[in-house]
CSV table of C-alpha atoms (C1' of nucleotides) in Angstrom, one decimal:
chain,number,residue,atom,x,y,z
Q,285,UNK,CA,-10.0,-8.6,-29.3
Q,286,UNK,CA,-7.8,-6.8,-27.0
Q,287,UNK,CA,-7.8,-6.3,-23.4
Q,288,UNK,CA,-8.2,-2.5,-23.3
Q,289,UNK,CA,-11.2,-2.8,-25.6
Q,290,UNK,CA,-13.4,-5.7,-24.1
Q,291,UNK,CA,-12.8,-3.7,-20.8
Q,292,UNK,CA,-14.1,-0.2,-22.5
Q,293,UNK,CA,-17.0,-2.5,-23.6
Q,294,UNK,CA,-17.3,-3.8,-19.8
Q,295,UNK,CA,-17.2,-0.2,-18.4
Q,296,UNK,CA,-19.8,1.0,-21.2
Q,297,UNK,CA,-22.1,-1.7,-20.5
Q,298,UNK,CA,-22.3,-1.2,-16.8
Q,299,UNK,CA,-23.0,2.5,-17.6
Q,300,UNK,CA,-19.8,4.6,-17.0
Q,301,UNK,CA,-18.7,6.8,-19.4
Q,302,UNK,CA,-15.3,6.5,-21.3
Q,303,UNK,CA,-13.1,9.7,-21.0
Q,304,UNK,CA,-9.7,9.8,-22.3
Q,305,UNK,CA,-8.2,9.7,-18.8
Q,306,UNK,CA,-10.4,6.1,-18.0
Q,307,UNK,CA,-9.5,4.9,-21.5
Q,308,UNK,CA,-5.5,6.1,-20.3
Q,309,UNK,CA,-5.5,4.1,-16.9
Q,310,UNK,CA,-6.9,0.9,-18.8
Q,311,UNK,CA,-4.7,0.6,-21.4
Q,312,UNK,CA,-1.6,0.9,-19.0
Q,313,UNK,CA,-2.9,-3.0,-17.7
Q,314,UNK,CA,-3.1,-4.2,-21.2
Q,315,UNK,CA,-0.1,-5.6,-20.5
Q,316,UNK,CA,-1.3,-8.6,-17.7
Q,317,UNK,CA,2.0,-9.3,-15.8
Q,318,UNK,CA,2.1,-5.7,-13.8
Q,319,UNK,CA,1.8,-5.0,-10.4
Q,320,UNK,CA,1.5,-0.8,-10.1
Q,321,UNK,CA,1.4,1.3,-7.9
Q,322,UNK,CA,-0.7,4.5,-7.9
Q,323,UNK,CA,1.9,6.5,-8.8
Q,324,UNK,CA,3.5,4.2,-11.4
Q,325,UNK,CA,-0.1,4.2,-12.8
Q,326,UNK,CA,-0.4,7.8,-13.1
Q,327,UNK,CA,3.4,8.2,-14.9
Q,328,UNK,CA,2.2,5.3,-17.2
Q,329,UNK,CA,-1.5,7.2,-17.9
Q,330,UNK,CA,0.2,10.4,-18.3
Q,331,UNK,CA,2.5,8.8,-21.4
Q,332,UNK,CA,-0.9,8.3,-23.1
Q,333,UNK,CA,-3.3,11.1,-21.7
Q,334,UNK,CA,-0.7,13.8,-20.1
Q,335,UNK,CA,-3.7,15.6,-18.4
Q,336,UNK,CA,-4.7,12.8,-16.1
Q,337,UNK,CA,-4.8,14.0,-12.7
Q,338,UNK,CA,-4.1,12.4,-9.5
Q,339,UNK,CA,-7.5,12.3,-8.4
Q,340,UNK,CA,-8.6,10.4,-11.3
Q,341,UNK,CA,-6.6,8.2,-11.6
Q,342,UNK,CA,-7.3,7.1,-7.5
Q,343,UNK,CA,-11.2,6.8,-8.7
Q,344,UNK,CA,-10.2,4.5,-11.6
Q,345,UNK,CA,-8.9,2.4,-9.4
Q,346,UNK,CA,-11.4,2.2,-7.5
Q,347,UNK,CA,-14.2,1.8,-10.2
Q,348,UNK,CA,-11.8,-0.9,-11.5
Q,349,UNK,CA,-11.8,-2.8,-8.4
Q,350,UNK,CA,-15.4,-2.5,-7.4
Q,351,UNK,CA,-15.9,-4.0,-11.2
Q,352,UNK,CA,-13.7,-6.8,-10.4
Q,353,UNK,CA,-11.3,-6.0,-13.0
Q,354,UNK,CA,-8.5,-4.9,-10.9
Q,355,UNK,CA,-7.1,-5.9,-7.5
Q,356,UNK,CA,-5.3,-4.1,-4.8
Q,357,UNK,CA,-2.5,-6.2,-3.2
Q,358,UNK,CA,0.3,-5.7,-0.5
Q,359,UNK,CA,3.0,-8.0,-1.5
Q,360,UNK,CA,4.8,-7.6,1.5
Q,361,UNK,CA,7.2,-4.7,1.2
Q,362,UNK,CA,4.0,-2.3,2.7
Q,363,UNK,CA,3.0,-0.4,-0.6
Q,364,UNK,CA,-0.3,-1.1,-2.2
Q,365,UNK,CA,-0.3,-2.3,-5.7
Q,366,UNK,CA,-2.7,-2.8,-8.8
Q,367,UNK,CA,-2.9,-5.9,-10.5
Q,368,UNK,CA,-5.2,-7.1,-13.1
Q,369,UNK,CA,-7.4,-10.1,-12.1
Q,370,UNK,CA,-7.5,-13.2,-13.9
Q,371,UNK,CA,-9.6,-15.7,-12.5
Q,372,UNK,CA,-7.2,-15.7,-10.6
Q,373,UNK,CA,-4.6,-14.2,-9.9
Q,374,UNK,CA,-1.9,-16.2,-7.5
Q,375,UNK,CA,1.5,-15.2,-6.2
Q,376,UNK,CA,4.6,-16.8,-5.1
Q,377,UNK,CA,6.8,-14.4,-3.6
Q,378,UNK,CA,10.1,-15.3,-2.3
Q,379,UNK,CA,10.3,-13.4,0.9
Q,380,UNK,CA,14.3,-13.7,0.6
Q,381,UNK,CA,14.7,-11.7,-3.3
Q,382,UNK,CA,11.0,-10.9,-3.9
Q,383,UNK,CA,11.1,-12.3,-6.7
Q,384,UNK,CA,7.0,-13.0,-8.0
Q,385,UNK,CA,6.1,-15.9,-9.6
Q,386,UNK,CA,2.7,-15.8,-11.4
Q,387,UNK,CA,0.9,-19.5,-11.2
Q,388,UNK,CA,-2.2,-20.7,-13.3
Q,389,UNK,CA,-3.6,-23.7,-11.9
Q,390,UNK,CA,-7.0,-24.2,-12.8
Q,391,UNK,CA,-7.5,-26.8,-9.8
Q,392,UNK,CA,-7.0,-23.8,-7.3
Q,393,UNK,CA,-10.0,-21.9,-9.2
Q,394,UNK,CA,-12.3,-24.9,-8.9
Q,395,UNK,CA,-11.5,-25.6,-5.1
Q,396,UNK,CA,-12.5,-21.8,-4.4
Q,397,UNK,CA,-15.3,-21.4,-6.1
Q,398,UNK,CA,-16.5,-24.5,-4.7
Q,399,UNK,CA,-15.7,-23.4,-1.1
Q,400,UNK,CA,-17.0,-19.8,-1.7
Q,401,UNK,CA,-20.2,-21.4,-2.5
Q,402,UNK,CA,-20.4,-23.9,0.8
Q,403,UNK,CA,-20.3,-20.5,2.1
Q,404,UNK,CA,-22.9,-18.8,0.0
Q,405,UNK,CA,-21.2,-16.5,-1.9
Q,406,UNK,CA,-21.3,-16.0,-5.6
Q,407,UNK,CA,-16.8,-15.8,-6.6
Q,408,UNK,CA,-16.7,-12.6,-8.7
Q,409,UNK,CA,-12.7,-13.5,-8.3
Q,410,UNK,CA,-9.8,-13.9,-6.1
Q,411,UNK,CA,-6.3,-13.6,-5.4
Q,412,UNK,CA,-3.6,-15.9,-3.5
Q,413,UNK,CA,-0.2,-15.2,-2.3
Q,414,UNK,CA,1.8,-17.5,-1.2
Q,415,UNK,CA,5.0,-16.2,0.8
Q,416,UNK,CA,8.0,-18.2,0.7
Q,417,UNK,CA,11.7,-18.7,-0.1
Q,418,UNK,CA,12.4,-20.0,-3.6
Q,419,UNK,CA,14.9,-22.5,-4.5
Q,420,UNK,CA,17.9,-20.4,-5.4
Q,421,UNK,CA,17.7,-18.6,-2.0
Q,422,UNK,CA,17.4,-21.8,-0.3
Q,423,UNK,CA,20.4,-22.9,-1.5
Q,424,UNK,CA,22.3,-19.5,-0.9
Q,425,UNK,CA,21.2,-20.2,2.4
Q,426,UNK,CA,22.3,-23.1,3.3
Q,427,UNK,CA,25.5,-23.0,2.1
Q,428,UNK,CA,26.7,-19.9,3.9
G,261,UNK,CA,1.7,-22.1,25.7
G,262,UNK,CA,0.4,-18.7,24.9
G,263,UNK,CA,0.6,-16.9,21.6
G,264,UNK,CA,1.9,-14.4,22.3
G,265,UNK,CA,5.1,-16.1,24.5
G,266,UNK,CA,5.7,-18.6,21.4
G,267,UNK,CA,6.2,-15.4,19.7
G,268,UNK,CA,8.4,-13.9,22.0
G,269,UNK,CA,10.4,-17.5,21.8
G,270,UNK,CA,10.7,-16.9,18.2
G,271,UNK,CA,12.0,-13.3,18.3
G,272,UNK,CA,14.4,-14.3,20.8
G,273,UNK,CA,16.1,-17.4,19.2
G,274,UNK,CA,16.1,-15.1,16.2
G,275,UNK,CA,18.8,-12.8,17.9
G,276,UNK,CA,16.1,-10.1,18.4
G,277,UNK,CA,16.4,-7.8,21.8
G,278,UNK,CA,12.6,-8.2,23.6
G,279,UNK,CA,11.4,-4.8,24.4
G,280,UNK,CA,8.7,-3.4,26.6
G,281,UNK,CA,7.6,-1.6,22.6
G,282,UNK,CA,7.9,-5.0,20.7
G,283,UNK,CA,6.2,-7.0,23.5
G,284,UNK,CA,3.0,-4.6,23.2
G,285,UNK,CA,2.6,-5.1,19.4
G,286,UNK,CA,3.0,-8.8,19.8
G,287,UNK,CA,0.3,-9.1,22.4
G,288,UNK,CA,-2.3,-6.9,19.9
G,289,UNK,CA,-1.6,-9.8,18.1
G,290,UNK,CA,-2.7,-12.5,21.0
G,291,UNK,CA,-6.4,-12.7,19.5
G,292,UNK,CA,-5.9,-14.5,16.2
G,293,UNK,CA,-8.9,-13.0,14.1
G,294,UNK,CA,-7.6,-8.9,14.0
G,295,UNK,CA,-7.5,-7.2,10.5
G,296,UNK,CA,-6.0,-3.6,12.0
G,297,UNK,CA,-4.6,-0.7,10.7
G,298,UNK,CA,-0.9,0.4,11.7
G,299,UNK,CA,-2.6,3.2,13.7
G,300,UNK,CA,-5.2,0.9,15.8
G,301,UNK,CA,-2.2,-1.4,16.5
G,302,UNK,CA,-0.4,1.8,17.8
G,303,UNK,CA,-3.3,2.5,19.5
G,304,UNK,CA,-3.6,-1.1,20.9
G,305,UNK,CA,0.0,-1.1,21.9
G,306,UNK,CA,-0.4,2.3,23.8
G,307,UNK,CA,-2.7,0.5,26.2
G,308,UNK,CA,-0.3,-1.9,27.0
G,309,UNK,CA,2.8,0.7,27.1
G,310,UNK,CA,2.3,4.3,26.6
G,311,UNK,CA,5.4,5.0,25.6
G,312,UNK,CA,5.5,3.3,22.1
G,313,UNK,CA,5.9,5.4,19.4
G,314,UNK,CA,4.7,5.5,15.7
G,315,UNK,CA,8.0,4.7,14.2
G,316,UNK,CA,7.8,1.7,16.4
G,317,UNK,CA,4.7,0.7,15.6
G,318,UNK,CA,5.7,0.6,11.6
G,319,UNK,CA,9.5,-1.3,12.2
G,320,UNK,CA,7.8,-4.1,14.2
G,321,UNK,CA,5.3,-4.5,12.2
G,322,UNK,CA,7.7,-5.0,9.3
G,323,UNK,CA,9.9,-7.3,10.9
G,324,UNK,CA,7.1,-9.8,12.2
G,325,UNK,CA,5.9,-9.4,8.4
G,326,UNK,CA,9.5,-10.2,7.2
G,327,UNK,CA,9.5,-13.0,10.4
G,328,UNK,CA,6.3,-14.4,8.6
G,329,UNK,CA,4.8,-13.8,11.9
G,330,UNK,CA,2.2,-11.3,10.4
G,331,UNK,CA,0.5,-10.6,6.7
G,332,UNK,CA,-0.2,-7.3,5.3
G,333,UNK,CA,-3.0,-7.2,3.1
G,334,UNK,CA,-6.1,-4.7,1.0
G,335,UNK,CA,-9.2,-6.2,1.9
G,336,UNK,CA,-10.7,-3.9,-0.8
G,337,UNK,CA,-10.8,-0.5,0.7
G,338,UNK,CA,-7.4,0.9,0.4
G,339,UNK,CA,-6.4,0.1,3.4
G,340,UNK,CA,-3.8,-2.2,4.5
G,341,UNK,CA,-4.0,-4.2,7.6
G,342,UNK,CA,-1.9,-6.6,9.5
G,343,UNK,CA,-3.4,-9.7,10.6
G,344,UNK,CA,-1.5,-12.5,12.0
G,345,UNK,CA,-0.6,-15.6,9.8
G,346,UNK,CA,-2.1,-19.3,10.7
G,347,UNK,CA,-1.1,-21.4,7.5
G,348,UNK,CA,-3.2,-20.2,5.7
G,349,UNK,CA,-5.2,-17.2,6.0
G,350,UNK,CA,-8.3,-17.1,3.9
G,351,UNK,CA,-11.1,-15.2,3.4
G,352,UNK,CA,-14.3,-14.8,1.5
G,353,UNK,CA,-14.9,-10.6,1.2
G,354,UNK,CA,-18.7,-9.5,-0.1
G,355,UNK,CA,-18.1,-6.9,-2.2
G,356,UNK,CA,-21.5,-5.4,-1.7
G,357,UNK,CA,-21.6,-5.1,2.2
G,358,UNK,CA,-18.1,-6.0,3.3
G,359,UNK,CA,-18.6,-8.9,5.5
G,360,UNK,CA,-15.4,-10.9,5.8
G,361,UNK,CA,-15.6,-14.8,5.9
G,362,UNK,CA,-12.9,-16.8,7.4
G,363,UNK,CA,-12.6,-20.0,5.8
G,364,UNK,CA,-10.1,-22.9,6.9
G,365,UNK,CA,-9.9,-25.8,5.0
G,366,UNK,CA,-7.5,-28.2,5.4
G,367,UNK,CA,-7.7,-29.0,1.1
G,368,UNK,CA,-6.3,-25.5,0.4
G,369,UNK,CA,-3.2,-25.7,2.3
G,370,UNK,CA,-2.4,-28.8,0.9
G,371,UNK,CA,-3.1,-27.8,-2.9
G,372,UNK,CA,-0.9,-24.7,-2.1
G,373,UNK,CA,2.0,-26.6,-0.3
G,374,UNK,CA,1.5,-28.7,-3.7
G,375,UNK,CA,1.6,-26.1,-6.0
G,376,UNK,CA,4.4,-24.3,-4.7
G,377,UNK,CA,6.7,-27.1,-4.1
G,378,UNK,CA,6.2,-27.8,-7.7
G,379,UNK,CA,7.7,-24.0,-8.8
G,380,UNK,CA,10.8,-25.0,-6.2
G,381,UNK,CA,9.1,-23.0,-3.1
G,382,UNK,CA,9.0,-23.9,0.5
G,383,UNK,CA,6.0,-22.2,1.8
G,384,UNK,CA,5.9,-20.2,4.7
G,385,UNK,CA,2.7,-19.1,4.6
G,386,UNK,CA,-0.1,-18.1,2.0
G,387,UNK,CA,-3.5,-15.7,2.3
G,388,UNK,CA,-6.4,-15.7,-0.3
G,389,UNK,CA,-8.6,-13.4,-0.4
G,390,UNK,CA,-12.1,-14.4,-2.8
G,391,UNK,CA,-14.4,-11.4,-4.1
G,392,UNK,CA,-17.8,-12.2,-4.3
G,393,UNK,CA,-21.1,-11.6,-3.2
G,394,UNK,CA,-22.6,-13.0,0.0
G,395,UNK,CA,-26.5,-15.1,0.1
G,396,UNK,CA,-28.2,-11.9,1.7
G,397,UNK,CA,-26.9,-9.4,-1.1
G,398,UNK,CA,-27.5,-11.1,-3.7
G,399,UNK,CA,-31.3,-11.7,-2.3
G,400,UNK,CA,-31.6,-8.0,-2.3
G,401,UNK,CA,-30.1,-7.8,-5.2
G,402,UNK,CA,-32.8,-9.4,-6.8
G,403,UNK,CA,-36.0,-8.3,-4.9
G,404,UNK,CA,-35.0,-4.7,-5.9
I,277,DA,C1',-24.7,18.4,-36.1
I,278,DT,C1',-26.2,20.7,-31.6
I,279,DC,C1',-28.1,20.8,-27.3
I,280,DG,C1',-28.8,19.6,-22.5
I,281,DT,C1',-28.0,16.9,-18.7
I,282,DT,C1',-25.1,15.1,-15.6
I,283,DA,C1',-21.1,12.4,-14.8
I,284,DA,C1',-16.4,13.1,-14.8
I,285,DT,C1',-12.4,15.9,-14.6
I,286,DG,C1',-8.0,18.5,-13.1
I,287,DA,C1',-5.9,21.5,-9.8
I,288,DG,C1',-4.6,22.1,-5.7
I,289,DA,C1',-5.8,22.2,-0.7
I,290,DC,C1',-5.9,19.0,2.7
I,291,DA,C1',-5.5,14.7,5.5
I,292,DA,C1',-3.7,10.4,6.5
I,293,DA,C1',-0.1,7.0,6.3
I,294,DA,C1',4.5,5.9,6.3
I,295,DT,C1',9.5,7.0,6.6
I,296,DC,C1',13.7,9.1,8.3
I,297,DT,C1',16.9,11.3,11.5
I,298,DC,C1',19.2,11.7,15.6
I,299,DA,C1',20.1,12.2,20.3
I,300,DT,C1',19.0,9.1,24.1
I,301,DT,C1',18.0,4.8,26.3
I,302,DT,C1',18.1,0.0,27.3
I,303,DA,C1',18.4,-5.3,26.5
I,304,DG,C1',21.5,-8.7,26.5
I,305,DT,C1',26.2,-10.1,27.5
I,306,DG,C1',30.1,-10.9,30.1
P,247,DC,C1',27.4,-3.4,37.0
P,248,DA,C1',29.5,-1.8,33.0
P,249,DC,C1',29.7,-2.1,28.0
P,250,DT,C1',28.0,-1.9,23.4
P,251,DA,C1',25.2,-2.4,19.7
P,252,DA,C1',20.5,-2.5,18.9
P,253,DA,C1',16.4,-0.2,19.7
P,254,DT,C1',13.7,3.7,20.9
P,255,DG,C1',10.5,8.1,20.9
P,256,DA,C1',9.8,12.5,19.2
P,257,DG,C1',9.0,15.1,15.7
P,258,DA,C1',10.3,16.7,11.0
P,259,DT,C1',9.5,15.2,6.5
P,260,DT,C1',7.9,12.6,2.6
P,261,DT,C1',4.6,9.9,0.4
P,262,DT,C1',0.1,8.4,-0.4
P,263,DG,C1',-4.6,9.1,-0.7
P,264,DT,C1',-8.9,12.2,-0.3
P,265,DC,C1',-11.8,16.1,-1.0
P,266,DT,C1',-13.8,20.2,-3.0
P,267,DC,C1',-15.3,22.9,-6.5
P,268,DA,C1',-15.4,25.4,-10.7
P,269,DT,C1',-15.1,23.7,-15.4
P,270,DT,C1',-15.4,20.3,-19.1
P,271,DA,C1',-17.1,16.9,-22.1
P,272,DA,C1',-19.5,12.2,-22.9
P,273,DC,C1',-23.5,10.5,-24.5
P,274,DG,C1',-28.4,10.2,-25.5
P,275,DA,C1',-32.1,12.9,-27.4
P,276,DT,C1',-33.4,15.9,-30.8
DNA sequence: ATCGTTAATGAGACAAAATCTCATTTAGTG
DNA sequence: CACTAAATGAGATTTTGTCTCATTAACGAT
């Protein structure tokens, strides 16, 4: 089952309704690797759904995040950005050529969730970045 | 050795000019546990030295995010805050009330430093942020 | 199918956050 | 103390995000 479809399901079970413009914003993030921002989001929707308004596609955002399926991130050039969550979702980003590099480590997950509940809290998910300089620019670097 | 003057070191031996303006954002910065908004730390800074302007305000705070001195980030309602970096930065957000959790344990920075030397990285610094929901939320939850 | 309720919508006004420009100032250097 | 490039503040401008409100349409009940 797709992405898009198991996340229509999520959205109809907790209630909301499914409009064209919700089901628009959704499928943009069937892909996993993106990292949007509002207004990329809205260009993406409006390829699907060309009504789509601003304003809506702000509150699916939102709703998205508040349901845990999306994240909001600032990976460090100051704009805000969407990103699905996986459980979960971490970053390396080379500070030098921003390049991101997407890691999947299933130890990290454990450690959190064991950490988030010394703490009390339930994980619904999380996100890491980890800034740095990869090893290309390392090496650009040292030998100028 | 304060903060803020270790800063000021840094800056410095970075060919950096020390101005009254970029003195005044640093200092906000003295307390380690600040979240703010671009416009509190101009308002901070304004305390400090009157004169600082906005634009001020934004290009220091971009160059002590590109110095690894600070970390933007969207702790879930849109808006981004600076807070400084201590290797590493991690938090526990309740999505229900808000509350943020600091966490600092010694296990994630190494697993981190681990991971990302395996993908070629040196780390300069890393933030997590965890969603979930806090003991006392999820007790109302429930009673309700 | 159709109806009724109510959530959801799009348009555009508005507000807030961030960037840019440029004439002026000043930190660091010699 | 004079020089110069970096840095600044003011304010115009752009970008990003929010709000309002009249209209629409999703979905359950019939």
């Amino acid at each position: 089952m797709h992405y898009t479809e198991q996340m229509e399901d999520e959205l109809r079970e907790a209630g909301w309704k499914l409009t064209p413009s919700r089901r628009a914003v959704l499928s943009v993030f069937d892909r996993h690797d993106l990292h949007l921002r509002a207004d990329e989001v809205l260009a993406r929707a409006r390829k699907i759904h060309p009504a789509v308004g601003r304003a809506t596609v702000y509150r699916t955002l939102e709703l998205l995040t508040g349901m845990g399926i999306l994240h909001p991130m600032v990976l460090g050039d100051g704009k805000t950005r969407y990103a699905r969550i996986e459980d979960g979702h971490h970053h390396l980003v080379c500070s030098s050529c921003r390049q991101v590099v997407e890691m999947h480590d299933r130890r990290f997950n454990r450690l959190i969730r064991r950490l988030a509940h010394e703490q009390g809290f339930q994980m619904q998910s999380n996100v890491m970045e980890c800034i740095g300089t990869c090893r290309e620019c390392r090496e650009k670097e040292t030998k100028s």
